[in-house]
Structures are given as structure tokens and as C-alpha cells.
Short mmCIF file of C-alpha atoms in Angstrom, two decimals:
data_model
loop_
_atom_site.label_atom_id
_atom_site.label_comp_id
_atom_site.label_asym_id
_atom_site.label_seq_id
_atom_site.Cartn_x
_atom_site.Cartn_y
_atom_site.Cartn_z
CA MET A 1 -54.02 -38.28 62.89
CA ALA A 2 -52.58 -40.05 60.62
CA GLY A 3 -51.35 -37.79 56.99
CA THR A 4 -49.82 -39.25 54.24
CA ILE A 5 -49.70 -42.65 53.88
CA SER A 6 -47.63 -44.49 50.59
CA ARG A 7 -50.03 -48.09 51.01
CA GLY A 8 -48.38 -50.90 48.25
CA ILE A 9 -50.94 -52.45 46.49
CA LYS A 10 -50.59 -56.31 45.41
CA ALA A 11 -50.63 -57.28 41.66
CA PRO A 12 -51.22 -60.26 39.37
CA ILE A 13 -47.89 -60.92 37.27
CA ILE A 14 -48.83 -58.80 34.29
CA ARG A 15 -47.86 -59.93 30.70
CA GLU A 16 -48.77 -58.48 27.25
CA GLY A 17 -52.15 -58.11 26.96
CA ASP A 18 -53.33 -57.68 29.85
CA ASP A 19 -55.61 -54.49 30.54
CA ILE A 20 -54.31 -52.78 33.21
CA VAL A 21 -56.62 -50.46 33.88
CA LYS A 22 -59.37 -53.05 35.22
CA ILE A 23 -56.67 -54.99 37.51
CA VAL A 24 -55.59 -51.72 38.90
CA VAL A 25 -58.85 -50.98 39.84
CA ASP A 26 -59.92 -53.79 41.12
CA SER A 27 -56.64 -54.20 42.61
CA VAL A 28 -57.53 -51.93 44.83
CA LEU A 29 -61.28 -51.74 45.20
CA ALA A 30 -59.55 -56.33 46.75
CA ALA A 31 -57.21 -54.13 48.53
CA ALA A 32 -59.67 -51.76 50.41
CA GLU A 33 -62.41 -54.08 51.76
CA GLN A 34 -59.83 -57.05 52.36
CA ASP A 35 -57.61 -54.48 54.31
CA GLY A 36 -60.85 -51.76 55.22
CA PHE A 37 -59.79 -48.64 53.35
CA GLN A 38 -62.28 -46.42 52.45
CA LEU A 39 -61.23 -43.69 49.19
CA HIS A 40 -61.14 -40.39 48.97
CA GLU A 41 -61.19 -37.76 46.38
CA LYS A 42 -57.99 -35.94 45.52
CA ASP A 43 -56.02 -40.26 46.61
CA VAL A 44 -53.45 -40.97 44.23
CA ILE A 45 -53.67 -44.32 42.47
CA ALA A 46 -49.82 -44.28 41.25
CA VAL A 47 -48.98 -47.74 38.86
CA THR A 48 -45.16 -48.54 37.29
CA GLU A 49 -44.51 -47.09 33.86
CA ALA A 50 -42.83 -51.01 33.68
CA VAL A 51 -46.35 -52.93 33.86
CA VAL A 52 -48.15 -50.25 31.89
CA ALA A 53 -45.38 -50.93 29.48
CA ARG A 54 -45.53 -54.69 29.43
CA ALA A 55 -49.54 -55.26 29.66
CA ASP A 56 -48.82 -52.64 26.39
CA GLY A 57 -46.92 -54.89 24.21
CA ASN A 58 -43.86 -51.94 24.07
CA TYR A 59 -41.34 -54.79 23.28
CA ALA A 60 -38.47 -54.42 21.23
CA SER A 61 -35.17 -56.36 20.47
CA THR A 62 -31.36 -55.36 19.06
CA ASP A 63 -31.74 -55.95 15.24
CA ASP A 64 -34.79 -53.55 15.78
CA ILE A 65 -32.91 -50.96 17.22
CA ALA A 66 -29.52 -51.55 14.56
CA ALA A 67 -32.42 -51.48 12.28
CA ASP A 68 -33.44 -48.20 13.18
CA VAL A 69 -29.61 -46.90 13.69
CA LYS A 70 -28.61 -48.36 10.08
CA ALA A 71 -30.62 -46.36 8.84
CA LYS A 72 -30.20 -43.15 10.54
CA PHE A 73 -26.68 -42.94 10.84
CA GLY A 74 -25.38 -45.56 7.64
CA GLY A 75 -23.77 -48.02 9.57
CA GLU A 76 -20.30 -46.83 9.49
CA THR A 77 -18.73 -45.81 11.86
CA VAL A 78 -20.72 -43.83 15.56
CA GLY A 79 -20.80 -41.41 18.40
CA VAL A 80 -22.03 -43.73 21.33
CA LEU A 81 -21.80 -39.88 23.91
CA PHE A 82 -22.16 -40.01 27.69
CA PRO A 83 -24.32 -43.66 28.41
CA ILE A 84 -25.09 -44.76 31.97
CA LEU A 85 -23.39 -47.35 33.12
CA SER A 86 -26.32 -49.82 33.72
CA ARG A 87 -26.38 -54.18 32.56
CA ASN A 88 -30.43 -53.47 32.69
CA ARG A 89 -30.48 -49.53 30.90
CA PHE A 90 -28.35 -49.25 28.81
CA ALA A 91 -26.07 -52.37 27.37
CA ILE A 92 -29.59 -53.56 25.69
CA CYS A 93 -29.70 -50.85 23.86
CA LEU A 94 -26.17 -50.34 23.17
CA ARG A 95 -25.81 -54.23 21.69
CA GLY A 96 -28.22 -53.08 18.95
CA ILE A 97 -25.76 -50.12 18.24
CA ALA A 98 -22.57 -51.64 17.68
CA LYS A 99 -25.02 -54.40 15.66
CA ALA A 100 -25.34 -51.96 13.24
CA SER A 101 -22.17 -50.29 13.34
CA LYS A 102 -19.14 -50.43 11.78
CA LYS A 103 -17.29 -48.86 14.51
CA VAL A 104 -18.46 -47.39 18.27
CA VAL A 105 -16.12 -44.46 19.38
CA LEU A 106 -17.97 -44.78 23.24
CA MET A 107 -17.46 -41.38 24.85
CA LEU A 108 -17.51 -42.05 28.15
CA SER A 109 -17.58 -39.36 31.56
CA TYR A 110 -15.56 -39.38 33.86
CA PRO A 111 -15.07 -40.48 37.17
CA SER A 112 -18.97 -41.05 37.50
CA ASP A 113 -21.82 -40.99 34.84
CA GLU A 114 -25.09 -38.87 35.03
CA VAL A 115 -26.95 -40.44 37.49
CA GLY A 116 -23.73 -40.57 39.56
CA ASN A 117 -22.75 -44.41 38.79
CA HIS A 118 -18.68 -44.05 39.35
CA LEU A 119 -16.20 -45.48 36.97
CA PHE A 120 -13.80 -45.06 39.55
CA ASP A 121 -13.92 -42.81 43.20
CA GLU A 122 -13.38 -39.24 42.45
CA ASP A 123 -11.01 -39.12 45.19
CA LEU A 124 -8.48 -41.03 43.07
CA LEU A 125 -9.10 -38.20 40.93
CA ASP A 126 -6.85 -35.86 43.17
CA GLU A 127 -3.42 -38.37 42.79
CA SER A 128 -3.41 -38.46 39.39
CA GLY A 129 -3.11 -35.28 37.70
CA VAL A 130 -5.99 -35.35 35.54
CA ASN A 131 -8.20 -32.77 34.73
CA PRO A 132 -11.79 -33.81 34.43
CA TYR A 133 -13.04 -30.94 32.83
CA THR A 134 -10.24 -30.47 30.32
CA ASP A 135 -8.84 -34.08 29.81
CA VAL A 136 -10.19 -36.05 27.28
CA LEU A 137 -8.26 -39.82 27.92
CA SER A 138 -7.95 -42.60 25.46
CA LEU A 139 -8.32 -45.97 27.03
CA GLU A 140 -4.36 -46.39 28.06
CA GLU A 141 -4.63 -43.35 29.21
CA TYR A 142 -7.18 -43.79 31.69
CA ARG A 143 -5.61 -47.86 32.10
CA LYS A 144 -2.49 -46.18 33.74
CA ALA A 145 -4.70 -42.93 35.70
CA PHE A 146 -7.01 -45.63 36.68
CA GLY A 147 -6.26 -48.67 36.73
CA TYR A 148 -9.11 -52.13 36.82
CA VAL A 149 -11.74 -50.78 39.69
CA LYS A 150 -15.03 -52.72 39.60
CA HIS A 151 -18.31 -50.66 40.59
CA PRO A 152 -18.66 -51.37 44.26
CA PHE A 153 -22.28 -52.91 43.91
CA THR A 154 -22.16 -54.68 41.09
CA GLY A 155 -18.32 -56.55 40.04
CA VAL A 156 -18.30 -55.12 37.12
CA ASP A 157 -15.94 -52.94 35.07
CA TYR A 158 -17.96 -50.96 32.13
CA VAL A 159 -15.56 -50.38 30.55
CA ASP A 160 -13.84 -54.10 29.95
CA TYR A 161 -17.88 -54.92 30.00
CA TYR A 162 -19.42 -51.68 27.25
CA LYS A 163 -15.94 -52.49 24.79
CA THR A 164 -16.09 -56.51 25.05
CA LEU A 165 -19.66 -55.75 24.59
CA ILE A 166 -19.62 -53.62 21.38
CA GLU A 167 -16.77 -56.40 19.92
CA GLU A 168 -19.12 -59.38 20.42
CA GLU A 169 -21.53 -57.39 18.49
CA GLY A 170 -18.99 -57.53 15.43
CA ALA A 171 -18.51 -54.20 15.20
CA GLU A 172 -14.76 -52.06 16.26
CA ALA A 173 -14.49 -50.17 19.22
CA GLU A 174 -12.97 -47.25 20.85
CA ILE A 175 -12.87 -46.04 24.30
CA VAL A 176 -12.80 -42.43 25.08
CA PHE A 177 -12.48 -39.94 28.14
CA ALA A 178 -14.15 -36.94 28.38
CA ASN A 179 -17.09 -34.33 30.04
CA HIS A 180 -17.43 -31.56 27.09
CA ALA A 181 -19.34 -33.40 24.33
CA ASP A 182 -17.78 -31.42 21.34
CA ALA A 183 -15.21 -33.84 22.65
CA ILE A 184 -16.79 -35.99 20.25
CA MET A 185 -15.61 -34.27 17.15
CA LYS A 186 -12.24 -35.23 17.00
CA TYR A 187 -13.74 -38.98 16.25
CA THR A 188 -16.46 -39.05 13.91
CA LYS A 189 -19.36 -36.34 13.15
CA ASN A 190 -22.05 -38.82 13.27
CA VAL A 191 -23.18 -38.66 16.84
CA LEU A 192 -25.64 -40.78 18.70
CA CYS A 193 -26.33 -38.29 22.56
CA CYS A 194 -26.61 -41.38 25.25
CA ASP A 195 -27.40 -38.73 28.35
CA ILE A 196 -30.76 -38.34 30.07
CA HIS A 197 -31.83 -35.39 30.97
CA THR A 198 -28.34 -33.39 28.94
CA ARG A 199 -28.94 -35.15 25.77
CA GLU A 200 -30.74 -31.63 24.41
CA ARG A 201 -27.23 -29.41 25.47
CA SER A 202 -24.84 -32.49 24.55
CA LYS A 203 -26.46 -32.36 20.60
CA ARG A 204 -26.80 -28.94 20.67
CA ARG A 205 -22.89 -28.07 21.20
CA ILE A 206 -22.24 -30.95 18.65
CA LEU A 207 -24.04 -29.30 16.78
CA ALA A 208 -22.41 -26.34 16.95
CA LYS A 209 -18.37 -27.64 16.40
CA GLY A 210 -19.59 -28.39 12.94
CA GLY A 211 -21.68 -32.23 13.75
CA GLU A 212 -23.42 -34.04 10.83
CA LYS A 213 -25.84 -36.60 11.67
CA VAL A 214 -26.75 -35.50 15.86
CA LEU A 215 -29.23 -37.93 16.96
CA THR A 216 -30.52 -39.00 20.86
CA LEU A 217 -31.65 -41.65 22.51
CA CYS A 218 -34.82 -40.25 21.76
CA ASP A 219 -34.18 -40.12 18.08
CA ILE A 220 -34.42 -43.86 17.85
CA LEU A 221 -37.43 -46.27 17.90
CA ASN A 222 -39.35 -43.12 17.97
CA ALA A 223 -41.78 -44.37 15.03
CA PRO A 224 -42.48 -48.39 14.95
CA VAL A 225 -39.47 -51.11 12.84
CA ASN A 226 -40.67 -54.04 11.53
CA GLY A 227 -44.32 -53.64 14.01
CA CYS A 228 -41.67 -53.94 17.11
CA GLY A 229 -42.78 -51.42 20.49
CA TYR A 230 -41.55 -47.42 19.82
CA ASN A 231 -42.06 -44.33 22.32
CA ALA A 232 -42.55 -41.38 20.40
CA SER A 233 -41.93 -39.25 22.47
CA TYR A 234 -38.92 -41.33 24.11
CA GLY A 235 -37.60 -43.92 21.76
CA LEU A 236 -35.55 -45.27 23.19
CA LEU A 237 -35.31 -43.68 26.77
CA GLY A 238 -36.60 -45.04 30.04
CA SER A 239 -35.91 -48.46 28.87
CA ASN A 240 -35.38 -51.99 29.75
CA LYS A 241 -33.72 -55.19 29.54
CA ALA A 242 -36.27 -57.92 29.24
CA THR A 243 -34.21 -60.54 27.82
CA GLU A 244 -30.40 -60.47 26.44
CA THR A 245 -32.08 -60.17 23.02
CA THR A 246 -35.04 -57.37 23.57
CA ILE A 247 -35.47 -54.39 25.59
CA LYS A 248 -38.83 -52.86 27.29
CA LEU A 249 -39.23 -49.25 26.37
CA PHE A 250 -41.22 -46.84 28.34
CA PRO A 251 -44.56 -47.08 27.47
CA LYS A 252 -46.38 -44.26 24.89
CA ASN A 253 -49.74 -45.20 26.28
CA ALA A 254 -49.18 -43.69 29.86
CA GLN A 255 -51.05 -40.59 29.60
CA GLU A 256 -54.34 -42.57 28.90
CA VAL A 257 -53.87 -45.45 31.30
CA ALA A 258 -54.01 -42.70 34.42
CA GLU A 259 -56.66 -40.80 33.13
CA ASN A 260 -59.12 -44.47 32.56
CA ILE A 261 -58.07 -45.65 36.43
CA GLN A 262 -59.30 -42.33 37.61
CA LYS A 263 -62.91 -42.95 35.01
CA GLU A 264 -62.27 -46.47 35.74
CA ILE A 265 -62.54 -44.78 39.58
CA LEU A 266 -64.82 -42.41 39.56
CA ALA A 267 -67.68 -45.09 37.70
CA ARG A 268 -67.58 -48.45 40.62
CA THR A 269 -66.86 -46.20 43.19
CA GLY A 270 -68.44 -42.18 42.70
CA VAL A 271 -64.93 -41.19 43.99
CA LYS A 272 -62.64 -38.62 42.12
CA VAL A 273 -59.42 -39.71 42.04
CA GLU A 274 -56.04 -38.93 40.82
CA ALA A 275 -53.25 -41.63 39.04
CA MET A 276 -50.23 -41.88 37.52
CA VAL A 277 -48.44 -43.27 35.64
CA TYR A 278 -44.26 -43.20 37.76
CA GLY A 279 -40.92 -44.01 36.36
CA ASP A 280 -37.52 -43.10 38.32
CA GLY A 281 -37.85 -41.45 42.13
CA ALA A 282 -35.13 -38.78 41.74
CA PHE A 283 -33.15 -39.04 45.27
CA LYS A 284 -29.60 -39.52 45.84
CA ASP A 285 -28.03 -42.50 48.08
CA PRO A 286 -25.61 -40.97 50.02
CA VAL A 287 -23.41 -44.43 50.77
CA GLY A 288 -23.39 -45.57 46.52
CA LYS A 289 -24.16 -41.79 44.67
CA ILE A 290 -26.38 -43.40 42.68
CA TRP A 291 -29.51 -40.91 41.80
CA GLU A 292 -32.15 -42.57 40.48
CA LEU A 293 -33.33 -40.29 37.39
CA ALA A 294 -32.61 -43.46 34.51
CA ASP A 295 -36.13 -42.62 33.00
CA PRO A 296 -36.80 -39.39 31.44
CA VAL A 297 -39.24 -37.97 33.52
CA VAL A 298 -40.66 -39.13 37.04
CA GLY A 299 -44.45 -38.56 35.97
CA ALA A 300 -44.68 -40.50 32.63
CA GLY A 301 -48.57 -40.00 32.73
CA TYR A 302 -51.32 -38.33 35.09
CA THR A 303 -54.57 -36.42 35.63
CA ASP A 304 -54.62 -33.17 35.80
CA GLY A 305 -55.10 -32.73 39.34
CA LEU A 306 -51.84 -33.87 39.75
CA ILE A 307 -50.05 -30.34 37.60
CA GLY A 308 -48.47 -28.03 39.62
CA LEU A 309 -46.25 -27.68 42.69
CA PRO A 310 -46.99 -27.33 46.41
CA ASN A 311 -47.85 -24.51 48.12
CA GLU A 312 -46.61 -24.52 51.95
CA LEU A 313 -46.18 -22.82 54.82
CA LYS A 314 -43.10 -23.81 57.12
CA LEU A 315 -44.50 -24.62 60.07
CA LYS A 316 -42.06 -25.09 62.44
CA PHE A 317 -40.55 -20.97 60.90
CA LEU A 318 -43.76 -19.75 62.50
CA ALA A 319 -43.95 -21.54 65.33
CA ASP A 320 -40.30 -20.08 65.98
CA ASN A 321 -41.24 -16.11 64.97
CA ASP A 322 -44.50 -15.63 63.54
CA PHE A 323 -45.87 -17.19 67.03
CA ALA A 324 -42.31 -18.22 69.45
CA ASN A 325 -44.85 -16.64 72.09
CA LEU A 326 -47.23 -19.30 72.06
CA SER A 327 -47.50 -22.35 73.31
CA GLY A 328 -50.09 -25.25 73.08
CA GLU A 329 -53.53 -25.00 72.00
CA ALA A 330 -53.33 -21.60 70.95
CA LEU A 331 -50.09 -21.90 68.26
CA ALA A 332 -52.28 -24.59 66.91
CA ASP A 333 -54.70 -22.13 66.32
CA ALA A 334 -53.08 -19.29 65.94
CA ILE A 335 -51.69 -22.08 62.56
CA LYS A 336 -54.18 -23.53 61.52
CA ALA A 337 -55.83 -20.12 61.43
CA ARG A 338 -52.72 -18.75 59.03
CA ILE A 339 -52.75 -21.75 56.87
CA LYS A 340 -55.86 -21.26 56.39
CA GLU A 341 -54.96 -17.65 55.37
CA LYS A 342 -51.94 -18.17 53.01
CA GLU A 343 -52.12 -16.43 49.55
CA SER A 344 -52.52 -19.37 46.66
CA ASP A 345 -48.53 -18.69 45.77
CA LEU A 346 -46.29 -18.34 48.16
CA LYS A 347 -43.44 -18.49 45.88
CA GLY A 348 -40.40 -16.16 46.80
CA GLN A 349 -41.48 -15.16 50.46
CA MET A 350 -39.91 -17.18 53.60
CA VAL A 351 -42.15 -18.21 55.28
CA SER A 352 -42.07 -20.68 52.90
CA GLU A 353 -38.94 -21.00 52.84
CA GLY A 354 -37.32 -24.32 53.01
CA THR A 355 -39.82 -26.63 51.41
CA THR A 356 -39.75 -28.47 48.72
CA PRO A 357 -40.14 -26.73 45.37
CA ARG A 358 -40.23 -29.27 42.83
CA ARG A 359 -43.63 -30.75 40.98
CA LEU A 360 -46.18 -33.25 42.74
CA THR A 361 -45.39 -35.58 40.26
CA ASP A 362 -41.39 -35.83 40.78
CA LEU A 363 -42.46 -35.82 44.54
CA ILE A 364 -45.27 -38.07 44.10
CA GLY A 365 -43.47 -40.47 41.50
CA SER A 366 -40.48 -40.85 43.83
CA LEU A 367 -42.24 -41.40 46.81
CA SER A 368 -44.71 -44.52 45.64
CA ASP A 369 -41.43 -45.38 43.63
CA LEU A 370 -40.37 -46.09 47.14
CA THR A 371 -43.36 -47.70 48.22
CA SER A 372 -43.36 -50.03 45.13
CA GLY A 373 -38.99 -50.78 45.76
CA SER A 374 -37.54 -53.26 42.49
CA GLY A 375 -37.45 -56.45 43.54
CA ASP A 376 -40.38 -59.23 44.74
CA LYS A 377 -42.69 -57.17 46.45
CA GLY A 378 -45.41 -57.35 43.85
CA THR A 379 -46.92 -53.86 44.51
CA PRO A 380 -46.34 -52.68 41.51
CA ILE A 381 -49.37 -50.87 42.28
CA VAL A 382 -49.49 -47.58 44.76
CA LEU A 383 -52.31 -46.54 46.59
CA VAL A 384 -50.87 -42.48 47.87
CA GLN A 385 -54.04 -41.20 50.43
CA ASN A 386 -53.83 -37.87 52.67
CA TYR A 387 -51.35 -36.17 50.29
CA PHE A 388 -53.46 -32.57 50.05
CA ASN A 389 -54.03 -32.22 53.94
CA ASN A 390 -52.42 -30.28 55.99
CA TYR A 391 -52.60 -28.80 59.36
CA ALA A 392 -55.77 -27.16 59.04
CA ASN A 393 -57.91 -29.51 57.76
#
């Protein structure tokens, strides 16, 4: 009778140099033996990117960040465009950027960053007379309109926090507020686009207005500096605070780890499972208004069986429309028959309306992220079973 099962799997505390593939496989098989479940084909073993990067030793310091930023921008004025508001995700990166610069022009989007962290309640805009689509505000204008607001969850005034942080590293700080990327051109032509999912659009718009040195976070630590960690695809994107002066980068070996987990499970059990390394899930908190999505992708690495989108029929549509005159066993049989006969691509058909049009890796990664949490559950591995089953199986 069970449908999809998402099961958190406990693991040892993972340190740099540990064999992450062996730890994941050992932990899953130990849990199966202890809790009395079996692995089946198309089960999904998911492991959080954090422990993959930790085992690989993918770390860097603020000095490493500073060295790369200075080499690429020259050490003068740099515009830091649209960073998210996060002590964990961006503050340490900003320290490195400031350490490499004489002046930082920090341009924040308002009333929130791109993942929903609010500088202030958006209802204040209605009272302020400020037009967020056109108005570019200085720090003084921002304070006059919106005051000194602390984030309701963290208790931090991120404007003051980021300004102080820049100054602590010896750089001059100028804070401005805007919602169109090319507004930064009034202050500098050398810009580091720190937005995550809109970074390429921001870069394109700045270059079109005459930007000179315009990079994204993907371009910083996309290769090792002084032997430090790096990520060739994402650079600083997806990094997390490790200590007050170091970050853990997004894993650079995620695809290899996912494929090797699949191979090792097959070798030890004869069962071909799917595997993935997951980052932040993709969902919104209706109260705090925060999207997760601080990582560049949900699926950092995954096996071939997780490529694609769901291809599902909407059961309530069938029950309310095509088979409205049936009930009980006759209704169940009719729906099962329709599922077995469904086309390989239901895109655009009314019978699939309301099903979730998202990639499998985003759906399963989000489920895994919610299961493992970000605190002290101690389950960086998640086993998802029956995900590819349906009512007719």
C-alpha cells in the first residue's frame, strides 16, 4: 500500500579525506539490515553536497578569494551586484572581495534579495512613495524611507552588517539600492555579479551599457589559487561558511560520486539504484517568504535514470471527467488501464494539467533536502523509494 518513501539515513561525522562513496553505501546497507527494508531497482540514494565537498576537502580562505579577485579586478573599485543576504552564504565571500579592493560599491536589490530574504516588509513601499522599478537610492535615502530594520528571523540589519564587514577588511564601502543591474554603471565599470540565478542576464545588461571587467561569482575560484579548493563550473556559487575565514565550496566531484555510489551498490547487492548529490531544495516559505535555492542547482550530480521530467496523469481529472460515471473497483480498473496506456509525452494535454512540470532532480532533491534538514538530524543521506511507482504498478 505504500507510495513514495523518503528515509533519512544516519552517517558518521564526515571529515576531509573520508571515502564518501564507501560511507554512503555502508550507511544505506546498514540501515536496510537494521530497519528491515530492501533496496529495489530505481530507488534513489541522495547525499547532500555539504558532506561530498567536505570529504573532498573543497575549502578556500578569504585570502584565496582576495588573491583571485585582485588578480581579476586590479585591486581598485569593484561593484558587488545583487548578493543574497546571508551570513552563511555570502558574508565570508564579501570579506575576501573587500580584502582585495580599495572600495566596494555594494548594490542591493530591494525590498528583498532574489531568494526572498527581505531588507524590510514590502508593504512599506506603499507608504514610502519609492518606485522600486526605477528608483536608485543612496544609503541616506534608504534610511530615510525605510529606517533601520532587522531581519525577523536572524535579528540582523544586513545593510549595516555588510557595510561594517567591508570596512573591517580595510575597504571603503558605498551602499546603494536598485533593481536594475545597469544602475551600477554610475559608480563603476568593474562589476562582480553576485546574483545566483539571474547572473548571466545581469552581466549581459551591464556589458551592453559599457561595462569593462564584468564577472560573476562563477568566475571567482573557478580554478585553484595557491592550491585551495575550487569549482570549475560554479566558482564561489553554492559556497557555505566553514569558519570565520574559510568557506566550503560547492562540490567539484558530485557527478563522479553519484555514479560511483550506483556502481558500488550494484556490485554489492546486484540492484541498480539511481543516485544524486543534492543542494538546496526549490520551495518557498509562506511565512518568511524565503526560497531555498541559494545553490546554483538542486542536482549537483546524478545518474542517467534521473534525467527528465515526470510524465503523469492527473488522477482526479480522470475521476471527475473521463470516468465520472464509475466508482469502486470499476473506477480503479479504468484508471489503471488508462495509466498503462498513457503516451510517453503528455505535455500540453489536459489530462496532465496540474501535475508538477519540474525536473526529476529538482523534485527529488527538494524532497531529500526537506528530509535531511539543515540542523542536527545527522542524516546527510536520503533513500527515496517507490518514487517511480504509480497507481497501476
